[in-house]
Coordinates of C-alpha atoms and ligand atoms in Angstrom, one line a residue:
X1 CA 336.0 94.7 192.9
X2 CA 333.9 92.7 190.5
X3 CA 331.0 91.1 192.3
X4 CA 331.2 87.7 190.7
X5 CA 334.9 87.3 191.7
X6 CA 334.0 87.6 195.3
X7 CA 331.2 85.2 195.1
X8 CA 333.1 82.4 193.5
X9 CA 336.2 82.7 195.6
X10 CA 336.6 80.9 199.0
X11 CA 333.3 79.2 199.4
X12 CA 334.3 76.5 201.9
X13 CA 334.7 78.1 205.3
X14 CA 331.6 80.1 205.6
X15 CA 332.8 82.1 208.6
X16 CA 335.8 83.2 206.6
X17 CA 333.6 83.9 203.7
X18 CA 331.3 86.1 205.8
X19 CA 334.3 88.0 207.0
X20 CA 335.6 88.3 203.5
X21 CA 332.4 89.6 202.0
X22 CA 331.8 92.1 204.8
X23 CA 335.3 93.4 204.4
X24 CA 334.8 93.6 200.6
X25 CA 331.7 95.7 201.2
X26 CA 333.5 97.9 203.7
X27 CA 336.2 98.5 201.1
X28 CA 333.9 99.3 198.2
X29 CA 331.6 101.5 200.3
X30 CA 334.6 103.4 201.6
X31 CA 335.7 104.2 198.1
X32 CA 332.1 104.4 196.7
X33 CA 332.8 107.5 194.6
X34 CA 335.8 106.0 192.9
X35 CA 334.2 102.6 192.6
X36 CA 331.2 104.2 190.8
X37 CA 333.4 106.0 188.3
X38 CA 335.2 102.7 187.6
X39 CA 331.9 100.8 187.4
X40 CA 330.6 103.2 184.8
X41 CA 333.9 102.9 182.9
X42 CA 333.6 99.1 182.9
X43 CA 330.0 99.2 181.6
X44 CA 331.0 101.6 178.8
X45 CA 334.1 99.7 177.8
X46 CA 332.4 96.4 177.8
X47 CA 329.6 97.8 175.6
X48 CA 331.7 100.1 173.5
X49 CA 330.2 100.5 170.0
X50 CA 326.7 99.2 170.8
X51 CA 324.0 100.9 168.8
X52 CA 322.4 102.7 171.6
X53 CA 325.6 104.2 172.8
X54 CA 326.8 105.0 169.3
X55 CA 323.8 107.2 169.0
X56 CA 325.2 109.5 171.6
X57 CA 328.9 109.0 171.5
X58 CA 329.2 108.7 167.7
X59 CA 332.7 107.3 166.9
X60 CA 334.3 108.9 169.9
X61 CA 337.2 106.8 171.2
X62 CA 336.4 106.4 174.8
X63 CA 338.9 103.6 175.5
X64 CA 341.8 105.9 176.3
X65 CA 339.8 108.4 178.2
X66 CA 340.4 109.1 181.8
X67 CA 337.6 107.5 183.9
X68 CA 336.5 110.8 185.5
X69 CA 336.4 112.6 182.2
X70 CA 334.3 109.7 180.8
X71 CA 331.9 110.1 183.7
X72 CA 331.3 113.8 182.9
X73 CA 331.1 113.2 179.2
X74 CA 328.6 110.4 179.7
X75 CA 326.3 112.6 181.7
X76 CA 326.6 115.4 179.2
X77 CA 326.0 113.3 176.1
X78 CA 323.7 110.4 177.0
X79 CA 320.2 111.6 177.9
X80 CA 318.0 110.4 180.8
X81 CA 315.6 107.8 179.5
X82 CA 312.6 105.8 180.5
X83 CA 311.5 102.3 179.7
X84 CA 309.5 103.7 176.8
X85 CA 312.8 104.9 175.2
X86 CA 314.4 101.4 175.5
X87 CA 311.3 99.5 174.4
X88 CA 312.0 99.6 170.7
X89 CA 315.5 98.3 171.2
X90 CA 314.4 95.6 173.6
X91 CA 311.6 94.6 171.2
X92 CA 314.2 94.1 168.4
X93 CA 316.2 91.9 170.7
X94 CA 313.0 90.0 171.6
X95 CA 312.3 89.6 167.9
X96 CA 315.6 88.0 167.3
X97 CA 317.9 90.8 166.2
X98 CA 321.4 89.7 167.3
X99 CA 323.3 92.8 166.5
X100 CA 325.0 94.6 169.4
X101 CA 322.1 96.9 170.2
X102 CA 322.4 97.4 174.0
X103 CA 325.2 95.2 175.0
X104 CA 328.2 93.5 173.2
X105 CA 327.4 90.2 174.8
X106 CA 324.3 88.7 173.1
X107 CA 321.2 88.9 175.3
X108 CA 319.5 85.5 175.3
X109 CA 317.0 86.0 178.2
X110 CA 314.5 88.7 178.9
X111 CA 312.9 89.5 182.2
X112 CA 309.3 90.6 182.7
X113 CA 308.8 93.1 185.5
X114 CA 305.9 92.1 187.8
X115 CA 303.7 94.7 186.1
X116 CA 301.6 94.9 189.2
X117 CA 302.8 98.3 190.1
X118 CA 302.3 100.0 186.8
X119 CA 299.7 97.7 185.4
X120 CA 301.8 96.6 182.5
X121 CA 304.7 94.2 182.4
X122 CA 307.9 95.5 181.0
X123 CA 310.5 93.5 179.1
X124 CA 314.0 94.0 180.3
X125 CA 317.4 92.4 179.5
X126 CA 318.6 89.7 181.8
X127 CA 322.2 88.4 181.7
X128 CA 324.4 86.2 183.8
X129 CA 325.4 89.3 185.7
X130 CA 321.8 89.6 186.9
X131 CA 321.9 86.2 188.7
X132 CA 325.4 86.8 189.9
X133 CA 324.4 90.1 191.6
X134 CA 321.3 88.3 193.1
X135 CA 323.6 85.7 194.6
X136 CA 326.0 88.3 195.7
X137 CA 323.5 90.6 197.5
X138 CA 321.9 87.5 199.1
X139 CA 325.2 86.4 200.5
X140 CA 326.2 89.9 201.6
X141 CA 322.9 90.4 203.4
X142 CA 323.1 86.8 204.9
X143 CA 326.5 87.7 206.3
X144 CA 325.1 90.7 208.1
X145 CA 322.1 88.8 209.3
X146 CA 324.2 85.9 210.6
X147 CA 325.9 88.3 213.0
X148 CA 322.7 88.9 214.8
X149 CA 320.6 85.8 214.0
X150 CA 323.0 83.0 213.3
X151 CA 321.4 80.0 211.7
X152 CA 322.4 76.3 211.8
X153 CA 324.5 75.0 208.9
X154 CA 322.7 72.4 206.9
X155 CA 319.3 73.7 208.0
X156 CA 316.4 74.5 205.7
X157 CA 314.5 77.6 204.5
X158 CA 310.8 77.4 204.1
X159 CA 310.7 79.6 201.1
X160 CA 307.5 80.7 199.5
X161 CA 309.0 81.1 196.0
X162 CA 307.3 80.8 192.7
X163 CA 308.3 80.9 189.1
X164 CA 306.3 82.5 186.4
X165 CA 305.4 81.0 183.1
X166 CA 308.5 81.1 180.8
X167 CA 307.6 82.3 177.4
X168 CA 309.5 82.3 174.1
X169 CA 309.6 85.6 172.3
X170 CA 309.2 85.8 168.5
X171 CA 313.0 85.6 168.2
X172 CA 313.2 82.6 170.5
X173 CA 314.5 84.2 173.6
X174 CA 313.2 83.0 177.0
X175 CA 311.1 85.6 178.9
X176 CA 310.0 85.2 182.5
X177 CA 310.3 87.1 185.7
X178 CA 313.8 87.9 187.0
X179 CA 313.2 85.6 190.0
X180 CA 312.2 82.8 187.7
X181 CA 315.5 83.1 185.8
X182 CA 317.4 83.2 189.1
X183 CA 315.7 80.0 190.4
X184 CA 316.6 78.3 187.2
X185 CA 320.2 79.5 187.3
X186 CA 323.3 77.9 188.6
X187 CA 323.6 80.7 191.1
X188 CA 320.5 79.5 192.9
X189 CA 322.1 76.2 193.6
X190 CA 325.4 77.8 194.5
X191 CA 323.5 79.9 197.0
X192 CA 322.1 76.8 198.7
X193 CA 325.5 75.0 198.8
X194 CA 327.5 78.0 199.9
X195 CA 325.1 79.2 202.6
X196 CA 324.5 75.6 203.6
X197 CA 320.8 76.3 203.8
X198 CA 318.4 74.4 201.6
X199 CA 315.0 75.2 200.4
X200 CA 312.3 72.7 201.6
X201 CA 310.7 72.3 198.2
X202 CA 312.2 70.8 195.1
X203 CA 312.4 72.6 191.7
X204 CA 309.2 70.9 190.5
X205 CA 307.3 72.8 193.2
X206 CA 309.0 76.2 192.6
X207 CA 308.5 75.8 188.8
X208 CA 304.9 74.4 189.1
X209 CA 303.5 77.7 187.6
X210 CA 300.2 77.0 189.5
X211 CA 300.8 79.1 192.6
X212 CA 297.9 77.4 194.5
X213 CA 299.5 73.9 194.1
X214 CA 302.9 75.3 194.8
X215 CA 301.8 77.0 198.0
X216 CA 300.1 73.8 199.3
X217 CA 303.3 71.8 198.6
X218 CA 305.6 74.5 200.2
X219 CA 303.5 74.3 203.3
X220 CA 303.3 70.5 203.3
X221 CA 307.1 70.1 202.9
X222 CA 307.9 72.9 205.3
X223 CA 305.9 71.0 207.9
X224 CA 307.6 67.7 207.1
X225 CA 311.0 69.3 207.6
X226 CA 309.6 71.3 210.6
X227 CA 312.6 70.7 212.9
X228 CA 315.2 71.6 210.2
X229 CA 313.5 74.9 209.3
X230 CA 315.8 77.8 210.3
X231 CA 313.9 80.6 208.6
X232 CA 310.7 81.4 206.7
X233 CA 311.2 83.5 203.6
X234 CA 309.7 84.9 200.4
X235 CA 310.7 87.7 198.0
X236 CA 307.8 90.0 198.9
X237 CA 305.9 89.7 202.2
X238 CA 302.6 89.3 200.4
X239 CA 303.5 85.7 199.5
X240 CA 303.9 84.7 203.2
X241 CA 300.6 86.3 204.2
X242 CA 298.9 84.6 201.3
X243 CA 300.5 81.3 202.2
X244 CA 299.2 81.4 205.7
X245 CA 295.7 82.5 204.6
X246 CA 295.8 79.3 202.6
X247 CA 297.0 77.3 205.6
X248 CA 294.1 78.6 207.6
X249 CA 291.8 77.0 205.0
X250 CA 293.7 73.8 204.1
X251 CA 295.6 72.7 207.3
X252 CA 293.3 69.7 207.9
X253 CA 294.0 68.4 204.4
X254 CA 297.8 69.0 204.8
X255 CA 297.7 67.1 208.1
X256 CA 295.9 64.2 206.5
X257 CA 298.6 64.1 203.8
X258 CA 301.3 64.1 206.4
X259 CA 299.6 61.4 208.4
X260 CA 299.1 59.0 205.5
X261 CA 302.0 60.0 203.3
X262 CA 299.5 60.9 200.5
X263 CA 299.1 64.0 198.4
X264 CA 295.8 65.9 198.0
X265 CA 294.0 65.6 194.7
X266 CA 294.4 69.4 194.5
X267 CA 297.9 68.7 193.2
X268 CA 297.3 67.7 189.6
X269 CA 300.6 68.6 188.0
X270 CA 302.3 65.3 187.4
X271 CA 305.9 66.4 187.9
X272 CA 305.0 68.2 191.1
X273 CA 303.0 65.2 192.4
X274 CA 305.8 62.8 191.7
X275 CA 308.5 65.1 193.2
X276 CA 306.5 65.6 196.4
X277 CA 305.4 62.0 196.7
X278 CA 309.0 60.9 196.4
X279 CA 309.8 63.0 199.5
X280 CA 306.9 62.2 201.8
X281 CA 306.1 59.1 203.8
X282 CA 303.4 58.5 206.5
X283 CA 304.1 60.5 209.7
X284 CA 301.1 60.0 212.0
X285 CA 302.8 61.3 215.1
X286 CA 303.9 64.5 213.4
X287 CA 300.5 64.9 211.9
X288 CA 298.7 64.7 215.3
X289 CA 301.2 67.2 216.9
X290 CA 300.5 69.7 214.0
X291 CA 296.8 69.1 214.3
X292 CA 296.8 69.9 218.0
X293 CA 298.8 73.1 217.5
X294 CA 296.4 74.1 214.7
X295 CA 293.2 73.5 216.7
X296 CA 294.6 75.5 219.6
X297 CA 295.9 78.3 217.3
X298 CA 292.6 78.5 215.4
X299 CA 291.0 79.5 218.6
X300 CA 293.3 82.5 218.9
X301 CA 292.9 83.5 215.2
X302 CA 296.2 81.8 214.3
X303 CA 298.2 84.2 216.4
X304 CA 301.9 83.1 216.6
X305 CA 301.3 80.1 214.3
X306 CA 304.8 80.4 212.7
X307 CA 307.0 79.9 215.8
X308 CA 304.6 77.3 217.1
X309 CA 304.9 75.2 214.0
X310 CA 308.6 76.0 213.4
X311 CA 310.1 76.4 216.8
X312 CA 313.7 76.3 215.5
X313 CA 313.1 79.2 213.1
X314 CA 315.2 82.3 213.9
X315 CA 313.3 84.9 211.8
X316 CA 311.0 85.7 208.9
X317 CA 312.8 87.2 206.0
X318 CA 311.1 89.1 203.1
X319 CA 310.7 92.5 201.6
X320 CA 308.4 94.3 204.0
X321 CA 308.9 97.9 203.0
X322 CA 307.1 100.1 200.4
X323 CA 303.9 98.5 199.1
X324 CA 304.4 95.6 201.4
X325 CA 303.9 97.6 204.6
X326 CA 300.2 97.0 204.7
X327 CA 300.9 93.3 205.2
X328 CA 303.1 93.8 208.2
X329 CA 300.3 93.7 210.7
X330 CA 299.2 90.3 209.5
X331 CA 302.7 89.1 209.3
X332 CA 303.4 90.2 212.9
X333 CA 300.2 88.4 213.9
X334 CA 301.4 85.1 212.4
X335 CA 305.0 85.5 213.6
X336 CA 304.3 86.8 217.1
X337 CA 307.7 87.2 218.8
X338 CA 309.7 85.8 215.9
X339 CA 311.8 88.7 214.4
X340 CA 310.8 90.1 211.1
X341 CA 313.8 90.9 209.0
X342 CA 313.1 93.2 206.0
X343 CA 315.0 92.1 202.8
X344 CA 317.0 94.1 200.3
X345 CA 316.0 96.6 197.7
X346 CA 316.1 95.8 194.0
X347 CA 314.1 95.6 190.9
X348 CA 313.9 93.6 187.6
X349 CA 316.3 96.3 186.2
X350 CA 318.9 95.6 188.9
X351 CA 319.7 95.3 192.6
X352 CA 320.2 98.5 194.4
X353 CA 320.8 98.3 198.1
X354 CA 321.3 95.9 201.1
X355 CA 319.8 96.0 204.5
X356 CA 322.8 96.2 206.9
X357 CA 320.7 96.4 210.1
X358 CA 318.6 93.2 210.2
X359 CA 317.5 94.1 213.8
X360 CA 315.7 97.2 212.7
X361 CA 311.9 97.0 212.6
X362 CA 310.8 96.9 208.9
X363 CA 309.3 100.4 209.2
X364 CA 312.8 101.8 209.9
X365 CA 314.9 99.8 207.4
X366 CA 317.1 101.4 204.8
X367 CA 319.3 100.1 202.1
X368 CA 323.0 100.7 201.5
X369 CA 323.7 101.1 197.8
X370 CA 326.1 98.6 196.4
X371 CA 328.4 100.7 194.2
X372 CA 329.7 97.8 192.0
X373 CA 326.3 96.6 190.8
X374 CA 325.3 99.5 188.5
X375 CA 326.2 103.2 188.0
X376 CA 323.7 105.1 190.1
X377 CA 322.5 108.7 189.6
X378 CA 320.0 110.6 191.6
X379 CA 317.6 113.2 190.4
X380 CA 316.9 115.6 193.3
X381 CA 313.2 116.1 193.8
X382 CA 312.1 119.2 195.7
X383 CA 308.5 119.5 196.7
X384 CA 307.1 122.5 194.9
X385 CA 305.8 125.2 197.1
X386 CA 302.1 125.0 196.8
X387 CA 300.9 127.0 193.9
X388 CA 298.4 129.3 195.5
X389 CA 296.2 129.5 192.5
X390 CA 296.0 125.9 191.5
X391 CA 296.9 124.5 194.9
X392 CA 299.1 121.9 193.1
X393 CA 301.9 120.2 194.9
X394 CA 304.4 118.4 192.8
X395 CA 308.1 118.0 192.4
X396 CA 310.7 120.2 190.8
X397 CA 313.5 118.1 189.4
X398 CA 317.1 119.3 189.6
X399 CA 320.0 118.0 187.5
X400 CA 321.0 114.4 188.4
X401 CA 323.9 114.0 190.7
X402 CA 326.3 111.1 191.1
X403 CA 326.2 108.9 194.2
X404 CA 329.0 110.8 195.9
X405 CA 327.0 114.0 195.9
X406 CA 323.7 113.0 197.5
X407 CA 322.6 114.7 200.7
X408 CA 321.0 113.4 203.8
X409 CA 317.3 114.1 204.0
X410 CA 317.0 114.9 200.3
X411 CA 314.5 112.9 198.1
X412 CA 315.7 111.6 194.8
X413 CA 314.5 109.6 191.8
X414 CA 316.9 106.8 191.1
X415 CA 318.6 106.5 187.7
X416 CA 320.5 103.3 186.7
X417 CA 323.1 102.5 184.2
X418 CA 323.4 98.7 184.2
X419 CA 325.7 95.9 183.0
X420 CA 322.6 94.6 181.2
X421 CA 322.4 97.5 178.7
X422 CA 320.2 100.2 180.4
X423 CA 321.8 103.6 180.2
X424 CA 320.6 106.5 182.4
X425 CA 317.4 104.6 183.0
X426 CA 314.8 106.3 185.2
X427 CA 313.6 103.7 187.6
X428 CA 310.6 105.7 188.8
X429 CA 311.3 105.0 192.5
X430 CA 311.5 107.8 195.0
X431 CA 314.1 107.3 197.7
X432 CA 315.3 109.5 200.6
X433 CA 318.9 109.5 201.8
X434 CA 318.8 108.4 205.4
X435 CA 322.5 108.4 206.0
X436 CA 325.8 106.8 204.8
X437 CA 327.6 103.6 205.3
X438 CA 331.1 104.7 204.8
X439 CA 330.9 106.6 201.5
X440 CA 327.8 104.9 200.1
X441 CA 324.3 106.3 200.8
X442 CA 321.7 104.4 202.8
X443 CA 318.3 104.9 201.1
X444 CA 314.7 104.9 202.5
X445 CA 312.3 103.6 199.9
X446 CA 309.5 106.2 199.7
X447 CA 307.3 105.2 196.8
X448 CA 307.0 104.6 193.2
X449 CA 306.4 107.8 191.3
X450 CA 303.8 106.6 188.8
X451 CA 301.4 105.6 191.5
X452 CA 299.5 108.7 192.1
X453 CA 295.9 109.2 192.9
X454 CA 294.7 112.3 191.3
X455 CA 291.4 113.8 190.0
X456 CA 292.3 117.4 189.2
X457 CA 294.8 119.5 191.2
X458 CA 295.2 116.9 194.0
X459 CA 298.1 114.6 194.1
X460 CA 298.3 111.7 196.6
X461 CA 301.1 109.2 196.5
X462 CA 301.1 105.6 197.5
X463 CA 302.3 106.7 200.9
X464 CA 299.4 109.2 201.4
X465 CA 297.0 106.5 200.4
X466 CA 298.6 104.0 202.7
X467 CA 298.4 106.5 205.6
X468 CA 294.7 107.2 204.9
X469 CA 293.9 103.5 204.7
X470 CA 295.8 102.9 208.0
X471 CA 293.7 105.5 209.7
X472 CA 290.5 104.0 208.4
X473 CA 291.5 100.5 209.3
X474 CA 292.3 101.6 212.9
X475 CA 288.6 102.3 213.2
X476 CA 287.8 98.9 211.6
X477 CA 290.1 97.1 214.0
X478 CA 288.5 98.8 217.0
X479 CA 285.2 97.2 216.1
X480 CA 286.7 93.7 215.5
X481 CA 287.1 93.9 211.7
X482 CA 290.3 93.3 209.8
X483 CA 291.5 94.7 206.5
X484 CA 292.7 91.9 204.1
X485 CA 293.7 94.0 201.2
X486 CA 292.9 97.3 199.4
X487 CA 293.3 99.2 196.2
X488 CA 292.0 102.5 194.8
X489 CA 290.9 104.3 191.7
X490 CA 290.4 108.0 190.8
X491 CA 286.9 108.0 189.2
X492 CA 286.8 110.9 186.6
X493 CA 284.2 109.7 184.2
X494 CA 281.4 111.4 186.2
X495 CA 281.5 115.0 187.5
X496 CA 282.8 115.7 190.1
X497 CA 285.4 113.0 190.0
X498 CA 286.2 111.3 193.3
X499 CA 288.4 108.7 195.0
X500 CA 287.2 105.1 195.3
X501 CA 288.8 102.8 197.8
X502 CA 288.1 99.1 197.6
X503 CA 288.4 97.1 200.8
X504 CA 288.3 93.4 201.3
X505 CA 287.6 92.8 205.0
X506 CA 287.3 90.0 207.5
X507 CA 284.8 89.9 210.4
X508 CA 281.3 91.2 210.9
X509 CA 281.2 95.0 211.2
X510 CA 278.2 97.2 211.3
X511 CA 277.5 99.5 208.4
X512 CA 277.7 102.5 210.7
X513 CA 281.4 101.6 211.4
X514 CA 282.2 101.2 207.7
X515 CA 280.7 104.6 207.1
X516 CA 282.9 106.0 209.8
X517 CA 286.0 104.3 208.2
X518 CA 285.1 106.0 204.9
X519 CA 284.8 109.5 206.4
X520 CA 288.1 109.0 208.3
X521 CA 289.9 108.1 205.1
X522 CA 288.5 111.1 203.3
X523 CA 289.6 113.4 206.0
X524 CA 293.0 111.8 206.2
X525 CA 294.1 113.0 202.7
X526 CA 295.8 116.2 203.8
X527 CA 297.2 117.2 200.4
X528 CA 296.2 120.8 199.9
X529 CA 294.8 120.3 196.4
X530 CA 292.6 117.5 197.7
X531 CA 291.3 119.5 200.7
X532 CA 290.6 122.6 198.6
X533 CA 288.8 120.6 196.0
X534 CA 286.8 118.6 198.5
X535 CA 285.7 121.9 200.2
X536 CA 284.6 123.4 196.9
X537 CA 283.1 120.0 195.8
X538 CA 285.3 119.9 192.6
X539 CA 286.2 116.5 194.0
X540 CA 283.2 114.5 195.3
X541 CA 283.0 112.4 198.5
X542 CA 285.3 109.5 198.8
X543 CA 283.6 106.2 198.1
X544 CA 284.4 103.1 200.1
X545 CA 283.6 99.9 198.3
X546 CA 283.5 96.7 200.3
X547 CA 284.3 93.7 198.1
X548 CA 283.3 90.2 198.8
X549 CA 285.7 87.7 200.3
X550 CA 288.2 86.3 197.8
X551 CA 288.1 89.3 195.5
X552 CA 291.8 90.1 195.8
X553 CA 292.5 86.5 195.1
X554 CA 290.7 87.0 191.8
X555 CA 292.9 90.1 191.2
X556 CA 296.0 88.0 191.9
X557 CA 294.7 85.3 189.5
X558 CA 294.1 87.9 186.8
X559 CA 297.8 89.0 187.1
X560 CA 299.1 85.5 187.3
X561 CA 297.1 84.6 184.2
X562 CA 298.9 87.4 182.4
X563 CA 302.3 86.0 183.2
X564 CA 303.1 87.6 186.6
X565 CA 304.5 85.3 189.4
X566 CA 303.2 85.2 192.9
X567 CA 306.7 85.8 194.2
X568 CA 306.9 89.2 192.6
X569 CA 303.2 90.2 193.0
X570 CA 302.4 93.5 194.5
X571 CA 298.7 94.5 194.8
X572 CA 298.4 97.6 192.7
X573 CA 297.4 100.3 195.2
X574 CA 295.9 102.5 192.5
X575 CA 294.5 101.3 189.3
X576 CA 293.0 102.4 186.0
X577 CA 293.1 98.9 184.5
X578 CA 289.6 98.2 183.1
X579 CA 289.6 94.5 183.7
X580 CA 290.7 95.0 187.2
X581 CA 288.1 97.6 187.8
X582 CA 285.4 95.3 186.4
X583 CA 286.4 92.5 188.8
X584 CA 286.4 95.0 191.7
X585 CA 283.0 96.5 190.8
X586 CA 281.4 93.2 190.1
X587 CA 282.5 92.0 193.5
X588 CA 281.5 95.1 195.4
X589 CA 278.8 94.3 197.9
X590 CA 278.5 97.6 199.9
X591 CA 279.2 101.2 199.1
X592 CA 279.7 104.1 201.4
X593 CA 280.1 107.8 200.6
X594 CA 282.0 110.0 202.9
X595 CA 280.3 112.8 204.8
X596 CA 283.5 114.2 206.1
X597 CA 283.1 117.5 204.2
X598 CA 279.3 117.9 204.5
Ligands
AMP1 P1 309.5 94.5 189.9 O1 310.8 94.7 189.2 O2 308.3 94.9 189.1 O3 309.2 93.1 190.5 O4 309.4 95.4 191.2 C1 310.5 96.3 191.6 C2 309.9 97.4 192.4 O5 309.5 96.8 193.6 C3 311.0 98.4 192.8 O6 311.2 99.3 191.7 C4 310.3 99.0 194.0 O7 309.4 99.9 193.6 C5 309.7 97.8 194.7 N1 310.7 97.2 195.7 C6 311.7 96.3 195.5 N2 312.4 96.1 196.6 C7 311.8 96.9 197.5 C8 312.1 97.1 198.9 N3 313.0 96.5 199.6 N4 311.3 98.0 199.5 C9 310.3 98.7 198.9 N5 310.0 98.5 197.6 C10 310.7 97.6 196.9

């Protein structure tokens, strides 16, 4: 049942392998409850005696304990914890303490979460198990995808993937994003060999740590290998949209490089230059074909550019759910009829679920939990009946339940116990059980709990914000404008506090229209607390700030400068970060105040 065993066995006949991995998943998902009990047992036995567990188990001998009894004991002794509870332990590891603190196996690598959702990067343990599960979920998902969208063996993937800077901690451990560790791992090469699909760009491009230079080279090489490209992919959809925005600006330069076999002076990193120049050679015919397509596409605002440039591509593959949904519209525009396949659900802490229905539109995708990866618990979240006095809507949390006891339609916060030394760790993601695949739940990602827009008694989640912004941007679209990106802030320094929404837009739109967008958004927040507060003016009119073109690139650059990687970047949808707010406010060129409640 161990993930790594399945991955390393039988790699030659891929058809057989696909059959084998799907059967494996059928078997573990049928016995999900038992597999979960065993998985917890394995984690606790492997890490018996580590400092963190000793705190709760004392000297109790768990080795001889029955697995079910151990499962109940674990939940009764070990408390739920958040990242803050683990931080002192992880910090000691980062500082070089080699004692068995969280795991018996020494931790030599630490991951940095993207930090773009909570505004602060978190350090988390990363082990070989982490890259093995990445490879494993990739191959499992690929097996399901290939049933519907088979791809040619030996083909290429145009992957917009990026590493972060890799830092050394005080204790000499390597720290970088989890994706960076994976691209540097043996598993990344195994993935290419076993799936017989090769990324277009060499390691020097992926590891360039200047995302602008890497994007240029990804595009250039993707076009050079145009006829071999079977799919276009990235970790999060944002990177693909970002890459094609770059392409709109730089296509002529890319074509000129393809024509002459040269490389733009934009690429200054010597190793990246050499690696790309070693691959390219003058291809004037190809360059003129690409040029013709681009001229034509530009006239239709780049609609369908992806299948026109890569006619053999079968689909676009990336995480398109959650905070990536706002980019779907643009992605669909670039991809036209090419299917969009939404990728799996995971986090720096660990992988969670796989998309078993690649045909589903990204809006409807859910994720079947992989019961061997971690031990999963679910905190039931019940929406509070609105408090009539305060008008507050929130969640009442029930006792966590194991995977086998979740109910369809119920919302939960996920709790993970991982092979990397996190015990009953609250992930902060809210999911809803959409159904079951055999005995394992299929989860809809709802939102991240921390991301809440609130001034006083109001509570609006990332979803609520997304819906309001969607409504507002419908008005914008009607008048020929396009929303490029957005974020928000609850301004509470001045009374009454109010919501600020920052929009970067494309196209010329009259001020009257933007004023209307602002009012529509204000009226779209239906949270009772918000509506009541707006009516009584204890929350002021929503403010729409239009920022100048390129502002969200500055936001991206700010995060990248702080060690994030483009591949894991998620525009924070709500922020209190002072530096970010300074960038946004300095770049604001127009402000509108809602008159929705006048
Ligand atoms: P990080 O570890 O900071 O790069 O981000 C992990 C977080 O990204 C998760 O906890 C989720 O909130 C979000 N995420 C990851 N995969 C998905 C997905 N398939 N759909 C929606 N959100 C996701």
